[in-house]
């Protein structure tokens, strides 16, 4: 079974530029999550999708961050304009819709973003 | 609000030492419990998980964890660590009400060869 795919793996941009990250979840996983992980901290949930609908985006800085999952499969997270404090690893995870597995989340390799 | 507390931010051990990493959570309802590991330069991997049944859960690479409901704890253990266990370990909990993961801050484990 293929895991969660993310691209790019690394990105360096200057502040005020825009950037986009892509994620393809495990096949059949209806729930998709985007996290931000700052060095030395645990992941922070940015947004959660169930199919193509948003379940929770309460911690997404909506003035600069946006995300979509138009066809309920892959997803894109965008930052525009980027700030220095956005430097972090952006993780995508997916989980099965079946509660019997406690909705275990499986993670992609992440995109390491450096904003200069 | 739900929270997860990992007691040690950094742990340094010698090879063959025994390991116990603490994890406590605050939530009164039914929960699922997870330990994830992040090896240097790699992505988060599931180490083990508890949903129900036997509170002693065995995971990959010789790790185990025990759920003690009365103490709201889910400590991770390994009887004899190896240099390759050097990594960051995260405890996470989700409640049956919404299944959103609440994360601990992580414990950086360094094993001296």
Short mmCIF file of C-alpha atoms in Angstrom, two decimals:
data_model
loop_
_atom_site.label_atom_id
_atom_site.label_comp_id
_atom_site.label_asym_id
_atom_site.label_seq_id
_atom_site.Cartn_x
_atom_site.Cartn_y
_atom_site.Cartn_z
CA UNK A 1 0.00 0.00 0.00
CA UNK A 2 1.42 3.36 -1.02
CA UNK A 3 1.82 5.91 1.74
CA UNK A 4 0.94 9.57 1.86
CA UNK A 5 2.77 11.48 -0.85
CA UNK A 6 3.86 15.09 -0.53
CA UNK A 7 5.73 17.51 -2.74
CA UNK A 8 7.96 19.36 -2.82
CA UNK A 9 10.18 18.03 -0.03
CA UNK A 10 12.00 21.31 0.45
CA UNK A 11 11.22 24.89 -0.45
CA UNK A 12 13.09 28.12 0.15
CA UNK A 13 11.31 31.41 -0.56
CA UNK A 14 11.61 35.02 0.42
CA UNK A 15 9.08 36.69 2.68
CA UNK A 16 6.00 38.02 0.94
CA UNK A 17 6.30 35.38 -1.80
CA UNK A 18 3.70 32.67 -2.23
CA UNK A 19 4.15 28.91 -2.01
CA UNK A 20 1.99 25.83 -2.53
CA UNK A 21 2.27 22.31 -1.18
CA UNK A 22 0.63 19.21 -2.57
CA UNK A 23 -0.55 16.06 -0.84
CA UNK A 24 -1.96 12.78 -2.09
CA UNK A 25 -3.41 10.64 0.72
CA UNK A 26 -3.51 6.88 1.06
CA UNK A 27 -6.06 5.44 -1.34
CA UNK A 28 -9.48 5.19 0.27
CA UNK A 29 -8.71 7.56 3.12
CA UNK A 30 -11.54 10.04 3.25
CA UNK A 31 -10.02 12.25 5.93
CA UNK A 32 -7.04 14.45 5.15
CA UNK A 33 -5.14 16.69 7.54
CA UNK A 34 -2.60 19.46 7.14
CA UNK A 35 -0.29 20.17 10.05
CA UNK A 36 2.42 22.71 10.76
CA UNK A 37 5.37 21.45 12.79
CA UNK A 38 7.78 24.04 14.11
CA UNK A 39 11.17 22.77 15.23
CA UNK A 40 11.02 21.37 18.74
CA UNK A 41 7.22 21.22 18.91
CA UNK A 42 4.49 18.74 18.20
CA UNK A 43 2.40 19.06 15.04
CA UNK A 44 -0.31 21.72 15.04
CA UNK A 45 -3.45 20.99 13.04
CA UNK A 46 -4.14 23.61 10.39
CA UNK A 47 -7.09 22.09 8.58
CA UNK A 48 -9.01 18.82 8.37
CA UNK A 49 -11.02 17.64 5.37
CA UNK A 50 -13.62 14.92 5.20
CA UNK A 51 -13.83 14.08 1.50
CA UNK A 52 -13.94 17.55 -0.08
CA UNK A 53 -15.54 19.32 2.87
CA UNK A 54 -13.76 21.20 5.65
CA UNK A 55 -14.29 19.69 9.11
CA UNK A 56 -12.07 22.04 11.09
CA UNK A 57 -10.01 25.03 10.03
CA UNK A 58 -10.10 26.91 13.32
CA UNK A 59 -6.30 27.16 13.54
CA UNK A 60 -5.68 28.08 9.92
CA UNK A 61 -4.47 31.70 9.54
CA UNK A 62 -7.02 32.46 6.89
CA UNK A 63 -5.58 35.85 6.00
CA UNK A 64 -2.62 34.11 4.38
CA UNK A 65 -3.25 30.35 4.32
CA UNK A 66 -5.72 28.51 2.12
CA UNK A 67 -6.33 24.88 1.36
CA UNK A 68 -8.53 22.93 -0.97
CA UNK A 69 -9.43 19.36 -1.75
CA UNK A 70 -11.69 19.83 -4.73
CA UNK A 71 -12.25 16.23 -5.80
CA UNK A 72 -11.97 14.68 -2.35
CA UNK A 73 -8.62 13.05 -3.09
CA UNK A 74 -5.46 15.15 -3.30
CA UNK A 75 -5.11 18.50 -1.62
CA UNK A 76 -3.17 21.74 -1.92
CA UNK A 77 -2.11 24.08 0.87
CA UNK A 78 -1.10 27.61 -0.10
CA UNK A 79 0.59 30.43 1.77
CA UNK A 80 0.33 33.93 0.34
CA UNK A 81 2.16 36.06 1.35
CA UNK A 82 4.67 34.10 3.43
CA UNK A 83 6.14 35.44 6.65
CA UNK A 84 9.38 34.51 8.39
CA UNK A 85 7.44 32.71 11.13
CA UNK A 86 5.94 30.34 8.53
CA UNK A 87 9.27 28.52 8.37
CA UNK A 88 8.32 25.01 9.46
CA UNK A 89 7.63 21.52 8.22
CA UNK A 90 4.18 21.13 6.68
CA UNK A 91 2.82 17.66 7.20
CA UNK A 92 -0.03 15.95 5.46
CA UNK A 93 -1.76 12.99 7.04
CA UNK A 94 -4.72 10.83 6.14
CA UNK A 95 -6.95 8.43 7.99
CA UNK A 96 -9.47 5.77 7.20
CA UNK A 97 -13.11 6.74 7.63
CA UNK A 98 -13.68 3.68 9.83
CA UNK A 99 -13.80 4.40 13.54
CA UNK A 100 -12.79 0.84 14.33
CA UNK A 101 -9.18 1.83 13.78
CA UNK A 102 -9.55 4.91 15.96
CA UNK A 103 -9.02 6.99 12.84
CA UNK A 104 -5.26 6.33 12.99
CA UNK A 105 -3.42 9.00 11.06
CA UNK A 106 -0.62 8.16 8.65
CA UNK A 107 1.85 10.85 7.72
CA UNK A 108 3.66 11.89 4.61
CA UNK A 109 7.34 12.95 4.58
CA UNK A 110 6.48 16.61 4.93
CA UNK A 111 7.60 19.74 3.13
CA UNK A 112 10.32 21.71 4.86
CA UNK A 113 9.74 25.42 4.21
CA UNK A 114 12.33 28.08 4.88
CA UNK A 115 11.23 31.71 4.54
CA UNK A 116 14.11 34.19 4.24
CA UNK B 1 -9.66 21.56 27.01
CA UNK B 2 -7.88 18.35 26.16
CA UNK B 3 -4.11 18.31 26.58
CA UNK B 4 -1.23 15.86 26.45
CA UNK B 5 1.82 16.19 28.63
CA UNK B 6 5.16 14.51 28.00
CA UNK B 7 7.31 14.81 31.07
CA UNK B 8 10.77 14.90 29.59
CA UNK B 9 11.85 17.03 26.66
CA UNK B 10 15.26 15.37 26.41
CA UNK B 11 16.43 11.95 27.52
CA UNK B 12 19.96 10.62 27.14
CA UNK B 13 20.66 6.93 27.72
CA UNK B 14 23.41 4.46 27.05
CA UNK B 15 22.83 1.45 24.83
CA UNK B 16 21.15 -1.48 26.61
CA UNK B 17 19.57 0.80 29.21
CA UNK B 18 15.86 0.52 29.87
CA UNK B 19 13.57 3.27 28.66
CA UNK B 20 10.36 4.73 29.97
CA UNK B 21 8.86 7.89 28.49
CA UNK B 22 5.94 9.42 30.32
CA UNK B 23 2.70 10.59 28.75
CA UNK B 24 -0.35 11.92 30.58
CA UNK B 25 -3.51 13.29 29.08
CA UNK B 26 -6.44 15.27 30.36
CA UNK B 27 -9.81 14.11 29.11
CA UNK B 28 -12.54 12.34 31.00
CA UNK B 29 -14.13 10.42 28.15
CA UNK B 30 -13.13 7.48 25.99
CA UNK B 31 -9.88 7.99 24.12
CA UNK B 32 -7.55 6.36 21.64
CA UNK B 33 -3.85 6.66 22.40
CA UNK B 34 -0.86 6.72 20.08
CA UNK B 35 2.89 6.92 20.13
CA UNK B 36 4.61 8.21 17.01
CA UNK B 37 8.34 8.27 16.35
CA UNK B 38 10.32 10.61 14.12
CA UNK B 39 13.82 9.39 13.28
CA UNK B 40 16.32 12.06 12.19
CA UNK B 41 15.42 13.31 8.74
CA UNK B 42 12.42 11.01 8.44
CA UNK B 43 8.68 11.44 8.71
CA UNK B 44 6.39 10.62 11.60
CA UNK B 45 5.74 6.90 11.91
CA UNK B 46 3.22 5.12 14.06
CA UNK B 47 4.96 3.17 16.81
CA UNK B 48 1.92 1.72 18.54
CA UNK B 49 -1.69 2.49 19.40
CA UNK B 50 -4.36 1.61 21.92
CA UNK B 51 -8.08 1.52 21.20
CA UNK B 52 -9.52 -1.00 23.64
CA UNK B 53 -8.87 -4.36 25.27
CA UNK B 54 -5.55 -5.35 26.82
CA UNK B 55 -4.04 -2.15 28.25
CA UNK B 56 -0.53 -3.41 27.50
CA UNK B 57 0.12 -2.72 23.85
CA UNK B 58 3.09 -3.98 21.88
CA UNK B 59 4.42 -2.02 18.94
CA UNK B 60 7.22 -2.19 16.44
CA UNK B 61 10.92 -2.48 17.27
CA UNK B 62 10.36 -3.92 20.75
CA UNK B 63 8.42 -0.96 22.14
CA UNK B 64 5.40 -1.35 24.36
CA UNK B 65 3.07 1.00 26.21
CA UNK B 66 0.67 0.55 29.09
CA UNK B 67 -2.62 2.41 29.37
CA UNK B 68 -3.47 3.12 33.00
CA UNK B 69 -6.91 4.69 32.91
CA UNK B 70 -6.94 5.70 36.57
CA UNK B 71 -3.76 7.69 36.06
CA UNK B 72 -4.65 9.03 32.61
CA UNK B 73 -1.28 7.73 31.47
CA UNK B 74 0.14 5.91 28.46
CA UNK B 75 3.85 5.49 29.13
CA UNK B 76 6.18 4.09 26.49
CA UNK B 77 8.74 1.46 27.46
CA UNK B 78 11.55 -0.55 25.97
CA UNK B 79 13.66 -2.93 28.09
CA UNK B 80 16.92 -2.42 26.20
CA UNK B 81 17.49 0.51 23.86
CA UNK B 82 19.75 0.60 20.83
CA UNK B 83 21.65 3.43 19.20
CA UNK B 84 19.12 3.29 16.33
CA UNK B 85 16.34 4.30 18.74
CA UNK B 86 17.70 7.84 18.72
CA UNK B 87 14.67 9.85 17.61
CA UNK B 88 11.91 12.14 18.78
CA UNK B 89 8.89 10.45 20.32
CA UNK B 90 5.41 11.98 20.35
CA UNK B 91 2.43 10.90 22.39
CA UNK B 92 -0.98 11.76 20.93
CA UNK B 93 -4.57 11.22 22.00
CA UNK B 94 -7.88 11.48 20.24
CA UNK B 95 -11.27 11.44 21.83
CA UNK B 96 -14.11 9.34 20.49
CA UNK B 97 -16.15 12.52 20.28
CA UNK B 98 -14.24 14.04 17.38
CA UNK B 99 -11.12 11.94 16.69
CA UNK B 100 -8.86 14.99 16.43
CA UNK B 101 -5.34 14.24 17.59
CA UNK B 102 -3.99 16.22 20.52
CA UNK B 103 -0.20 16.07 20.61
CA UNK B 104 2.39 16.17 23.31
CA UNK B 105 5.43 18.40 22.81
CA UNK B 106 7.67 15.41 22.12
CA UNK B 107 10.66 13.82 23.82
CA UNK B 108 14.05 13.81 22.14
CA UNK B 109 15.80 10.55 22.92
CA UNK B 110 19.56 10.26 22.38
CA UNK B 111 21.21 6.90 22.78
CA UNK B 112 24.94 6.96 23.37
CA UNK B 113 26.77 4.09 21.64
#
